[in-house]
PDB file of C-alpha atoms in Angstrom:
ATOM      1  CA  MET B   1      81.516 123.976 109.038  1.00 89.00           C
ATOM      2  CA  THR B   2      82.577 121.444 111.702  1.00 92.00           C
ATOM      3  CA  LEU B   3      84.704 118.305 111.809  1.00 89.00           C
ATOM      4  CA  LYS B   4      81.616 116.269 112.673  1.00 91.00           C
ATOM      5  CA  GLN B   5      79.901 117.543 109.535  1.00 92.00           C
ATOM      6  CA  LEU B   6      82.973 116.727 107.429  1.00 92.00           C
ATOM      7  CA  GLU B   7      83.168 113.282 109.008  1.00 89.00           C
ATOM      8  CA  ALA B   8      79.509 112.677 108.177  1.00 92.00           C
ATOM      9  CA  PHE B   9      80.153 113.774 104.598  1.00 91.00           C
ATOM     10  CA  TYR B  10      83.255 111.565 104.260  1.00 90.00           C
ATOM     11  CA  TRP B  11      81.438 108.411 105.335  1.00 88.00           C
ATOM     12  CA  ALA B  12      78.299 109.219 103.347  1.00 91.00           C
ATOM     13  CA  ALA B  13      80.482 109.714 100.260  1.00 90.00           C
ATOM     14  CA  THR B  14      82.540 106.540 100.682  1.00 86.00           C
ATOM     15  CA  CYS B  15      79.995 104.041 102.038  1.00 85.00           C
ATOM     16  CA  ALA B  16      77.604 102.080  99.849  1.00 83.00           C
ATOM     17  CA  SER B  17      74.600 103.757 101.503  1.00 87.00           C
ATOM     18  CA  PHE B  18      73.646 106.405 104.033  1.00 88.00           C
ATOM     19  CA  ALA B  19      72.442 103.588 106.304  1.00 89.00           C
ATOM     20  CA  LEU B  20      75.917 102.039 106.362  1.00 88.00           C
ATOM     21  CA  ALA B  21      77.524 105.456 106.908  1.00 88.00           C
ATOM     22  CA  SER B  22      75.189 105.988 109.865  1.00 89.00           C
ATOM     23  CA  GLU B  23      76.281 102.666 111.371  1.00 86.00           C
ATOM     24  CA  ARG B  24      79.949 103.595 111.055  1.00 83.00           C
ATOM     25  CA  LEU B  25      79.270 106.885 112.890  1.00 85.00           C
ATOM     26  CA  HIS B  26      76.805 105.412 115.417  1.00 84.00           C
ATOM     27  CA  LEU B  27      74.154 107.872 114.265  1.00 87.00           C
ATOM     28  CA  SER B  28      70.602 107.537 113.036  1.00 91.00           C
ATOM     29  CA  VAL B  29      70.090 108.147 109.320  1.00 91.00           C
ATOM     30  CA  SER B  30      68.115 111.290 110.154  1.00 91.00           C
ATOM     31  CA  SER B  31      71.004 112.656 112.269  1.00 92.00           C
ATOM     32  CA  LEU B  32      73.439 111.937 109.443  1.00 91.00           C
ATOM     33  CA  SER B  33      71.167 113.689 106.950  1.00 91.00           C
ATOM     34  CA  LYS B  34      70.906 116.685 109.276  1.00 92.00           C
ATOM     35  CA  ARG B  35      74.699 117.048 109.461  1.00 93.00           C
ATOM     36  CA  LEU B  36      74.947 116.784 105.678  1.00 93.00           C
ATOM     37  CA  ALA B  37      72.259 119.432 105.227  1.00 92.00           C
ATOM     38  CA  GLU B  38      74.071 121.744 107.662  1.00 92.00           C
ATOM     39  CA  LEU B  39      77.337 121.281 105.757  1.00 92.00           C
ATOM     40  CA  GLU B  40      75.653 121.963 102.412  1.00 92.00           C
ATOM     41  CA  SER B  41      74.093 125.101 103.893  1.00 90.00           C
ATOM     42  CA  ALA B  42      77.458 126.272 105.246  1.00 91.00           C
ATOM     43  CA  LEU B  43      79.147 125.715 101.874  1.00 91.00           C
ATOM     44  CA  GLY B  44      76.269 127.068  99.819  1.00 91.00           C
ATOM     45  CA  ALA B  45      76.275 124.118  97.424  1.00 91.00           C
ATOM     46  CA  PRO B  46      74.614 120.680  97.225  1.00 93.00           C
ATOM     47  CA  LEU B  47      77.086 117.842  97.819  1.00 93.00           C
ATOM     48  CA  PHE B  48      74.808 114.953  96.813  1.00 91.00           C
ATOM     49  CA  ASP B  49      72.400 114.434  93.947  1.00 90.00           C
ATOM     50  CA  ARG B  50      69.513 112.624  95.625  1.00 85.00           C
ATOM     51  CA  ALA B  51      67.305 112.331  92.540  1.00 81.00           C
ATOM     52  CA  GLY B  52      68.110 108.705  91.724  1.00 73.00           C
ATOM     53  CA  HIS B  53      67.831 105.417  93.598  1.00 75.00           C
ATOM     54  CA  ARG B  54      71.155 106.113  95.312  1.00 79.00           C
ATOM     55  CA  ALA B  55      72.581 109.507  96.278  1.00 85.00           C
ATOM     56  CA  ARG B  56      75.605 110.445  94.166  1.00 88.00           C
ATOM     57  CA  LEU B  57      78.253 113.084  94.673  1.00 92.00           C
ATOM     58  CA  THR B  58      77.771 116.334  92.804  1.00 93.00           C
ATOM     59  CA  GLU B  59      80.747 118.089  91.230  1.00 93.00           C
ATOM     60  CA  ALA B  60      81.112 120.113  94.439  1.00 93.00           C
ATOM     61  CA  GLY B  61      81.006 116.910  96.487  1.00 92.00           C
ATOM     62  CA  GLN B  62      83.713 115.323  94.350  1.00 92.00           C
ATOM     63  CA  ARG B  63      85.944 118.358  94.903  1.00 93.00           C
ATOM     64  CA  LEU B  64      85.293 118.328  98.643  1.00 94.00           C
ATOM     65  CA  LEU B  65      85.946 114.612  99.269  1.00 91.00           C
ATOM     66  CA  PRO B  66      89.787 114.626  99.107  1.00 89.00           C
ATOM     67  CA  LEU B  67      89.873 117.881 101.092  1.00 91.00           C
ATOM     68  CA  ALA B  68      87.597 116.431 103.776  1.00 91.00           C
ATOM     69  CA  ALA B  69      89.722 113.277 103.999  1.00 87.00           C
ATOM     70  CA  ASP B  70      92.852 115.389 104.401  1.00 87.00           C
ATOM     71  CA  LEU B  71      91.286 117.589 107.094  1.00 90.00           C
ATOM     72  CA  LEU B  72      90.080 114.563 109.065  1.00 86.00           C
ATOM     73  CA  GLN B  73      93.518 112.983 108.827  1.00 82.00           C
ATOM     74  CA  ARG B  74      95.165 116.181 110.085  1.00 85.00           C
ATOM     75  CA  ALA B  75      92.674 116.430 112.943  1.00 84.00           C
ATOM     76  CA  GLU B  76      93.519 112.874 114.033  1.00 78.00           C
ATOM     77  CA  GLN B  77      97.236 113.602 113.765  1.00 77.00           C
ATOM     78  CA  ALA B  78      96.776 116.700 115.939  1.00 81.00           C
ATOM     79  CA  ARG B  79      94.868 114.710 118.539  1.00 74.00           C
ATOM     80  CA  MET B  80      97.595 112.060 118.654  1.00 68.00           C
ATOM     81  CA  ALA B  81     100.377 114.657 118.841  1.00 71.00           C
ATOM     82  CA  VAL B  82      98.836 116.661 121.668  1.00 70.00           C
ATOM     83  CA  GLY B  83      96.464 114.297 123.438  1.00 62.00           C
ATOM     84  CA  PRO B  84      97.466 111.940 126.268  1.00 59.00           C
ATOM     85  CA  GLY B  85      99.022 108.651 125.187  1.00 59.00           C
ATOM     86  CA  ALA B  86      99.079 109.489 121.481  1.00 66.00           C
ATOM     87  CA  THR B  87      97.078 106.364 120.646  1.00 78.00           C
ATOM     88  CA  LEU B  88      94.212 105.672 118.280  1.00 83.00           C
ATOM     89  CA  SER B  89      90.646 105.053 119.374  1.00 84.00           C
ATOM     90  CA  GLY B  90      87.419 104.100 117.659  1.00 85.00           C
ATOM     91  CA  ILE B  91      86.270 100.946 115.881  1.00 90.00           C
ATOM     92  CA  ALA B  92      88.442  99.264 113.252  1.00 94.00           C
ATOM     93  CA  HIS B  93      86.880  96.744 110.860  1.00 96.00           C
ATOM     94  CA  LEU B  94      89.457  94.308 109.425  1.00 98.00           C
ATOM     95  CA  GLY B  95      88.669  91.515 106.986  1.00 97.00           C
ATOM     96  CA  THR B  96      90.805  88.433 106.526  1.00 96.00           C
ATOM     97  CA  GLY B  97      90.761  85.006 104.967  1.00 91.00           C
ATOM     98  CA  GLU B  98      90.788  81.863 107.059  1.00 90.00           C
ATOM     99  CA  LEU B  99      94.503  81.200 106.507  1.00 92.00           C
ATOM    100  CA  ALA B 100      95.616  84.465 108.129  1.00 94.00           C
ATOM    101  CA  SER B 101      93.142  83.910 110.959  1.00 93.00           C
ATOM    102  CA  MET B 102      94.688  80.486 111.685  1.00 91.00           C
ATOM    103  CA  THR B 103      98.338  81.531 111.507  1.00 93.00           C
ATOM    104  CA  TRP B 104      99.352  85.088 112.440  1.00 95.00           C
ATOM    105  CA  LEU B 105      96.189  87.158 113.027  1.00 95.00           C
ATOM    106  CA  ALA B 106      96.369  86.732 116.815  1.00 95.00           C
ATOM    107  CA  ARG B 107      99.843  88.292 116.798  1.00 96.00           C
ATOM    108  CA  ALA B 108      98.556  91.243 114.744  1.00 97.00           C
ATOM    109  CA  VAL B 109      95.745  91.788 117.258  1.00 97.00           C
ATOM    110  CA  ALA B 110      98.226  91.687 120.152  1.00 97.00           C
ATOM    111  CA  TRP B 111     100.463  94.200 118.329  1.00 97.00           C
ATOM    112  CA  LEU B 112      97.538  96.600 117.872  1.00 95.00           C
ATOM    113  CA  ARG B 113      96.193  96.267 121.414  1.00 95.00           C
ATOM    114  CA  ALA B 114      99.615  96.906 122.914  1.00 95.00           C
ATOM    115  CA  ARG B 115      99.965 100.186 121.002  1.00 92.00           C
ATOM    116  CA  HIS B 116      96.334 101.327 120.729  1.00 92.00           C
ATOM    117  CA  PRO B 117      94.455  99.918 123.747  1.00 92.00           C
ATOM    118  CA  ALA B 118      91.476 102.214 123.162  1.00 90.00           C
ATOM    119  CA  MET B 119      90.892 100.837 119.652  1.00 91.00           C
ATOM    120  CA  GLU B 120      88.010  98.382 119.328  1.00 93.00           C
ATOM    121  CA  LEU B 121      88.814  95.753 116.698  1.00 95.00           C
ATOM    122  CA  ARG B 122      86.149  93.864 114.761  1.00 95.00           C
ATOM    123  CA  ILE B 123      87.380  91.042 112.526  1.00 97.00           C
ATOM    124  CA  GLU B 124      85.437  89.434 109.669  1.00 95.00           C
ATOM    125  CA  VAL B 125      86.630  86.137 108.140  1.00 94.00           C
ATOM    126  CA  ASP B 126      85.461  85.444 104.573  1.00 91.00           C
ATOM    127  CA  ILE B 127      86.695  84.565 101.094  1.00 86.00           C
ATOM    128  CA  GLY B 128      88.648  87.182  99.157  1.00 87.00           C
ATOM    129  CA  ALA B 129      85.976  88.164  96.628  1.00 87.00           C
ATOM    130  CA  HIS B 130      83.504  88.991  99.392  1.00 91.00           C
ATOM    131  CA  LEU B 131      86.099  90.890 101.427  1.00 94.00           C
ATOM    132  CA  ALA B 132      87.133  93.063  98.454  1.00 94.00           C
ATOM    133  CA  ARG B 133      83.515  94.056  97.836  1.00 93.00           C
ATOM    134  CA  ARG B 134      83.020  94.935 101.499  1.00 94.00           C
ATOM    135  CA  VAL B 135      86.181  97.070 101.614  1.00 95.00           C
ATOM    136  CA  GLU B 136      85.042  98.922  98.489  1.00 92.00           C
ATOM    137  CA  GLN B 137      81.636  99.595 100.057  1.00 89.00           C
ATOM    138  CA  ALA B 138      83.319 100.788 103.299  1.00 89.00           C
ATOM    139  CA  GLU B 139      81.816  97.993 105.377  1.00 92.00           C
ATOM    140  CA  LEU B 140      85.448  97.117 106.188  1.00 96.00           C
ATOM    141  CA  ASP B 141      88.381  99.480 106.671  1.00 95.00           C
ATOM    142  CA  ALA B 142      90.834  97.029 105.092  1.00 97.00           C
ATOM    143  CA  ALA B 143      91.321  93.330 104.392  1.00 98.00           C
ATOM    144  CA  VAL B 144      94.073  90.768 103.949  1.00 97.00           C
ATOM    145  CA  ILE B 145      93.363  89.221 100.529  1.00 93.00           C
ATOM    146  CA  SER B 146      95.352  87.151  98.066  1.00 91.00           C
ATOM    147  CA  GLY B 147      96.392  88.696  94.759  1.00 86.00           C
ATOM    148  CA  ALA B 148      96.389  92.216  93.387  1.00 85.00           C
ATOM    149  CA  ALA B 149      93.603  94.737  93.980  1.00 87.00           C
ATOM    150  CA  SER B 150      90.581  93.534  92.013  1.00 84.00           C
ATOM    151  CA  ARG B 151      88.547  96.761  92.116  1.00 88.00           C
ATOM    152  CA  PRO B 152      89.455 100.213  90.768  1.00 89.00           C
ATOM    153  CA  THR B 153      88.819 101.964  94.097  1.00 88.00           C
ATOM    154  CA  LEU B 154      91.196  99.681  96.032  1.00 93.00           C
ATOM    155  CA  SER B 155      94.958  99.573  96.476  1.00 93.00           C
ATOM    156  CA  ALA B 156      96.997  96.611  97.707  1.00 94.00           C
ATOM    157  CA  LEU B 157     100.260  96.670  99.637  1.00 94.00           C
ATOM    158  CA  PRO B 158     102.232  93.386  99.359  1.00 95.00           C
ATOM    159  CA  LEU B 159     102.323  91.487 102.655  1.00 95.00           C
ATOM    160  CA  GLY B 160     103.851  88.087 102.000  1.00 93.00           C
ATOM    161  CA  GLN B 161     103.450  84.699 100.380  1.00 94.00           C
ATOM    162  CA  ALA B 162     101.839  81.431 101.404  1.00 94.00           C
ATOM    163  CA  ALA B 163     103.154  78.018 100.378  1.00 94.00           C
ATOM    164  CA  PHE B 164     100.915  74.996  99.783  1.00 95.00           C
ATOM    165  CA  VAL B 165     101.367  71.234  99.425  1.00 95.00           C
ATOM    166  CA  TRP B 166      99.240  68.358  98.138  1.00 96.00           C
ATOM    167  CA  CYS B 167      98.026  65.998 100.862  1.00 97.00           C
ATOM    168  CA  ALA B 168      95.978  62.841 101.290  1.00 97.00           C
ATOM    169  CA  SER B 169      95.302  60.173 103.880  1.00 96.00           C
ATOM    170  CA  ALA B 170      97.930  57.455 104.299  1.00 94.00           C
ATOM    171  CA  GLU B 171      95.622  54.942 102.612  1.00 94.00           C
ATOM    172  CA  LEU B 172      95.186  57.068  99.475  1.00 94.00           C
ATOM    173  CA  ALA B 173      98.813  58.195  99.420  1.00 94.00           C
ATOM    174  CA  ALA B 174     100.025  54.581  99.390  1.00 93.00           C
ATOM    175  CA  GLY B 175      98.620  54.160  95.884  1.00 89.00           C
ATOM    176  CA  ILE B 176     100.124  57.381  94.450  1.00 92.00           C
ATOM    177  CA  GLU B 177     103.816  57.380  93.575  1.00 90.00           C
ATOM    178  CA  ARG B 178     103.654  60.858  92.038  1.00 91.00           C
ATOM    179  CA  LEU B 179     100.577  63.068  91.622  1.00 93.00           C
ATOM    180  CA  ASP B 180      99.881  63.483  87.892  1.00 92.00           C
ATOM    181  CA  ALA B 181      97.014  63.589  85.392  1.00 92.00           C
ATOM    182  CA  GLU B 182      96.473  59.827  85.623  1.00 93.00           C
ATOM    183  CA  SER B 183      96.217  60.006  89.419  1.00 93.00           C
ATOM    184  CA  TRP B 184      93.558  62.703  89.239  1.00 94.00           C
ATOM    185  CA  SER B 185      91.444  60.643  86.844  1.00 93.00           C
ATOM    186  CA  ARG B 186      90.950  58.212  89.772  1.00 94.00           C
ATOM    187  CA  HIS B 187      90.542  60.607  92.684  1.00 96.00           C
ATOM    188  CA  THR B 188      88.342  63.423  94.028  1.00 96.00           C
ATOM    189  CA  LEU B 189      89.667  66.953  94.548  1.00 96.00           C
ATOM    190  CA  VAL B 190      88.782  68.409  97.964  1.00 97.00           C
ATOM    191  CA  ALA B 191      88.992  72.199  97.725  1.00 93.00           C
ATOM    192  CA  LEU B 192      87.804  75.601  98.884  1.00 90.00           C
ATOM    193  CA  PRO B 193      84.930  77.167  96.881  1.00 85.00           C
ATOM    194  CA  ARG B 194      85.248  79.502  93.919  1.00 80.00           C
ATOM    195  CA  GLY B 195      86.066  83.059  94.950  1.00 71.00           C
ATOM    196  CA  SER B 196      89.011  81.983  97.073  1.00 76.00           C
ATOM    197  CA  GLY B 197      92.440  82.995  95.755  1.00 77.00           C
ATOM    198  CA  VAL B 198      93.618  79.443  96.346  1.00 85.00           C
ATOM    199  CA  THR B 199      91.341  78.141  93.583  1.00 86.00           C
ATOM    200  CA  GLN B 200      93.291  80.187  91.012  1.00 85.00           C
ATOM    201  CA  LEU B 201      96.526  78.594  92.219  1.00 89.00           C
ATOM    202  CA  GLN B 202      94.923  75.177  92.045  1.00 90.00           C
ATOM    203  CA  ASP B 203      93.491  75.746  88.555  1.00 90.00           C
ATOM    204  CA  GLY B 204      96.894  76.878  87.301  1.00 91.00           C
ATOM    205  CA  TRP B 205      98.507  73.676  88.573  1.00 93.00           C
ATOM    206  CA  MET B 206      95.803  71.528  86.948  1.00 93.00           C
ATOM    207  CA  ALA B 207      96.269  73.306  83.612  1.00 92.00           C
ATOM    208  CA  ARG B 208     100.060  72.868  83.652  1.00 92.00           C
ATOM    209  CA  ALA B 209      99.744  69.194  84.566  1.00 91.00           C
ATOM    210  CA  GLY B 210      96.942  68.573  82.068  1.00 93.00           C
ATOM    211  CA  ALA B 211      94.939  67.078  84.932  1.00 93.00           C
ATOM    212  CA  ARG B 212      91.212  66.760  85.531  1.00 94.00           C
ATOM    213  CA  PRO B 213      89.938  65.325  88.832  1.00 95.00           C
ATOM    214  CA  ARG B 214      87.358  62.547  88.800  1.00 95.00           C
ATOM    215  CA  ALA B 215      85.105  64.705  90.989  1.00 96.00           C
ATOM    216  CA  VAL B 216      85.265  67.876  93.089  1.00 95.00           C
ATOM    217  CA  LEU B 217      84.206  68.157  96.727  1.00 95.00           C
ATOM    218  CA  SER B 218      83.981  71.807  97.775  1.00 92.00           C
ATOM    219  CA  CYS B 219      83.853  73.122 101.344  1.00 89.00           C
ATOM    220  CA  SER B 220      84.312  76.602 102.749  1.00 83.00           C
ATOM    221  CA  GLN B 221      86.914  76.124 105.509  1.00 89.00           C
ATOM    222  CA  TRP B 222      90.463  74.789 105.703  1.00 91.00           C
ATOM    223  CA  GLY B 223      89.548  72.751 108.776  1.00 90.00           C
ATOM    224  CA  ALA B 224      86.809  70.984 106.816  1.00 93.00           C
ATOM    225  CA  VAL B 225      89.189  70.343 103.898  1.00 95.00           C
ATOM    226  CA  ALA B 226      91.746  68.791 106.267  1.00 94.00           C
ATOM    227  CA  SER B 227      89.073  66.637 107.955  1.00 95.00           C
ATOM    228  CA  LEU B 228      87.813  65.302 104.622  1.00 96.00           C
ATOM    229  CA  LEU B 229      91.351  64.517 103.513  1.00 97.00           C
ATOM    230  CA  ALA B 230      92.048  62.692 106.778  1.00 96.00           C
ATOM    231  CA  ALA B 231      88.876  60.649 106.223  1.00 96.00           C
ATOM    232  CA  GLY B 232      90.168  59.510 102.829  1.00 96.00           C
ATOM    233  CA  GLN B 233      87.573  61.423 100.804  1.00 97.00           C
ATOM    234  CA  GLY B 234      90.055  62.758  98.262  1.00 96.00           C
ATOM    235  CA  ILE B 235      93.244  64.705  97.591  1.00 97.00           C
ATOM    236  CA  GLY B 236      93.637  68.380  98.381  1.00 96.00           C
ATOM    237  CA  MET B 237      95.953  71.314  98.710  1.00 95.00           C
ATOM    238  CA  LEU B 238      96.712  72.577 102.227  1.00 95.00           C
ATOM    239  CA  PRO B 239      98.715  75.533 103.590  1.00 94.00           C
ATOM    240  CA  LEU B 240     102.241  74.472 104.512  1.00 92.00           C
ATOM    241  CA  GLY B 241     101.940  75.144 108.254  1.00 90.00           C
ATOM    242  CA  LEU B 242      98.642  73.270 108.565  1.00 91.00           C
ATOM    243  CA  ALA B 243      99.930  70.373 106.445  1.00 93.00           C
ATOM    244  CA  ASP B 244     103.204  70.005 108.360  1.00 92.00           C
ATOM    245  CA  GLY B 245     101.402  69.803 111.691  1.00 90.00           C
ATOM    246  CA  LEU B 246      99.032  67.097 110.444  1.00 93.00           C
ATOM    247  CA  VAL B 247     101.808  65.145 108.722  1.00 94.00           C
ATOM    248  CA  GLN B 248     103.940  65.171 111.888  1.00 92.00           C
ATOM    249  CA  ARG B 249     101.002  63.738 113.833  1.00 92.00           C
ATOM    250  CA  GLY B 250     100.500  60.981 111.255  1.00 93.00           C
ATOM    251  CA  ILE B 251      97.070  62.232 110.203  1.00 94.00           C
ATOM    252  CA  LEU B 252      97.996  63.056 106.583  1.00 96.00           C
ATOM    253  CA  CYS B 253     100.759  62.398 104.065  1.00 96.00           C
ATOM    254  CA  ARG B 254     102.366  64.881 101.698  1.00 96.00           C
ATOM    255  CA  LEU B 255     102.293  63.899  98.028  1.00 96.00           C
ATOM    256  CA  ALA B 256     105.074  64.342  95.486  1.00 93.00           C
ATOM    257  CA  ALA B 257     103.822  65.844  92.217  1.00 92.00           C
ATOM    258  CA  THR B 258     104.945  66.157  88.607  1.00 86.00           C
ATOM    259  CA  GLU B 259     104.449  69.932  88.769  1.00 84.00           C
ATOM    260  CA  PRO B 260     105.500  72.214  91.663  1.00 85.00           C
ATOM    261  CA  LEU B 261     102.816  74.284  93.365  1.00 89.00           C
ATOM    262  CA  SER B 262     103.240  78.050  93.076  1.00 88.00           C
ATOM    263  CA  THR B 263     103.123  80.270  96.136  1.00 92.00           C
ATOM    264  CA  LEU B 264     100.204  82.645  96.646  1.00 93.00           C
ATOM    265  CA  ASP B 265     100.825  86.365  97.126  1.00 94.00           C
ATOM    266  CA  TYR B 266      98.808  88.191  99.773  1.00 95.00           C
ATOM    267  CA  GLY B 267      98.260  91.918 100.181  1.00 96.00           C
ATOM    268  CA  PHE B 268      96.762  94.495 102.518  1.00 97.00           C
ATOM    269  CA  HIS B 269      93.787  95.876 100.543  1.00 97.00           C
ATOM    270  CA  PHE B 270      92.296  99.287 101.350  1.00 95.00           C
ATOM    271  CA  ARG B 271      90.477 102.155  99.661  1.00 92.00           C
ATOM    272  CA  HIS B 272      93.138 104.352  98.088  1.00 86.00           C
ATOM    273  CA  ASN B 273      91.257 107.526  99.054  1.00 80.00           C
ATOM    274  CA  ASP B 274      91.302 106.544 102.743  1.00 84.00           C
ATOM    275  CA  PRO B 275      94.273 108.254 104.465  1.00 80.00           C
ATOM    276  CA  ARG B 276      93.113 107.703 108.066  1.00 85.00           C
ATOM    277  CA  PRO B 277      95.777 106.820 110.660  1.00 87.00           C
ATOM    278  CA  LEU B 278      93.553 103.917 111.721  1.00 90.00           C
ATOM    279  CA  VAL B 279      94.124 102.236 108.344  1.00 92.00           C
ATOM    280  CA  ALA B 280      97.855 102.902 108.595  1.00 91.00           C
ATOM    281  CA  ALA B 281      97.882 101.232 112.031  1.00 94.00           C
ATOM    282  CA  LEU B 282      96.110  98.151 110.672  1.00 96.00           C
ATOM    283  CA  ARG B 283      98.589  97.998 107.807  1.00 95.00           C
ATOM    284  CA  GLN B 284     101.598  98.258 110.133  1.00 96.00           C
ATOM    285  CA  ALA B 285     100.235  95.549 112.426  1.00 97.00           C
ATOM    286  CA  CYS B 286      99.942  93.197 109.463  1.00 97.00           C
ATOM    287  CA  LEU B 287     103.413  94.031 108.137  1.00 96.00           C
ATOM    288  CA  GLU B 288     105.002  93.449 111.548  1.00 96.00           C
ATOM    289  CA  THR B 289     103.401  90.060 112.219  1.00 97.00           C
ATOM    290  CA  VAL B 290     102.624  88.386 108.869  1.00 96.00           C
ATOM    291  CA  ASP B 291     103.685  84.727 108.501  1.00 94.00           C
ATOM    292  CA  PHE B 292     101.380  82.535 106.431  1.00 93.00           C
ATOM    293  CA  ASP B 293     103.542  79.429 106.882  1.00 89.00           C
ATOM    294  CA  ALA B 294     103.526  79.577 110.683  1.00 84.00           C
ATOM    295  CA  PRO B 295     102.065  76.602 112.540  1.00 77.00           C
ATOM    296  CA  GLY B 296      98.695  77.453 114.012  1.00 65.00           C
ATOM    297  CA  PRO B 297      97.830  76.935 117.686  1.00 63.00           C
ATOM    298  CA  PHE B 298      95.460  74.041 116.940  1.00 64.00           C
ATOM    299  CA  PHE B 299      97.526  71.915 114.542  1.00 61.00           C
TER     300      PHE B 299
END
């Protein structure tokens, strides 16, 4: 039994498919299968039931998985304790929403590169629902997502909160003394698509205010939302840092409202059976640099 065989088993057991596990290890599927077969031969027991459409862990495989994860973690700790530099290497896959990418993600990357220069970081920006699925399937090592963990295999460590404000162009804002249900009956809501944590915050506000917008204009990026608002196409909710920058430049106006907007909680989401130091390093980088209300470099 070797560490490479255990590593192959760990990724095959936690990824959505052997093909994805092979990608994470930079192996061909046949090479991965060979390592798994060698490990099964060394242990004298099958670790996967390959009879169905997708290979599933046998009882022996389920018993081995936490032990393999622990052994791999200890091997990495030994390498860091004894090896030169005591830094992490390898490829880290981090998912994040657009808000984190616009505000503090660059600082998190700088924090990681200063401490682990040999680590190769790959960042994926997407909406929370997609990121959670990809973390669960081991396409991503972790992700910054709003709300609590939405899947039973994931855990979430609280990171921070983001504040939001209602905004509109100066022309639209001039006709709105206070944003209420009557105002929304005359105006379009410009918003991110369903699946974003922000839509839950928005829906909660609408329910409390008893409001229903005249129409909804959905777009997938904060920059597009801000551009549509500036063009007078409707009213929308923007992150505080983005809104403040645009208000100070005279591009948008903040709107007073009958109901206050809640803040949105964000967390560091990861597979709870993943004890690798790489994940811990990603988590620490996020904790050290998080600031969702920070002004971005472009607004």
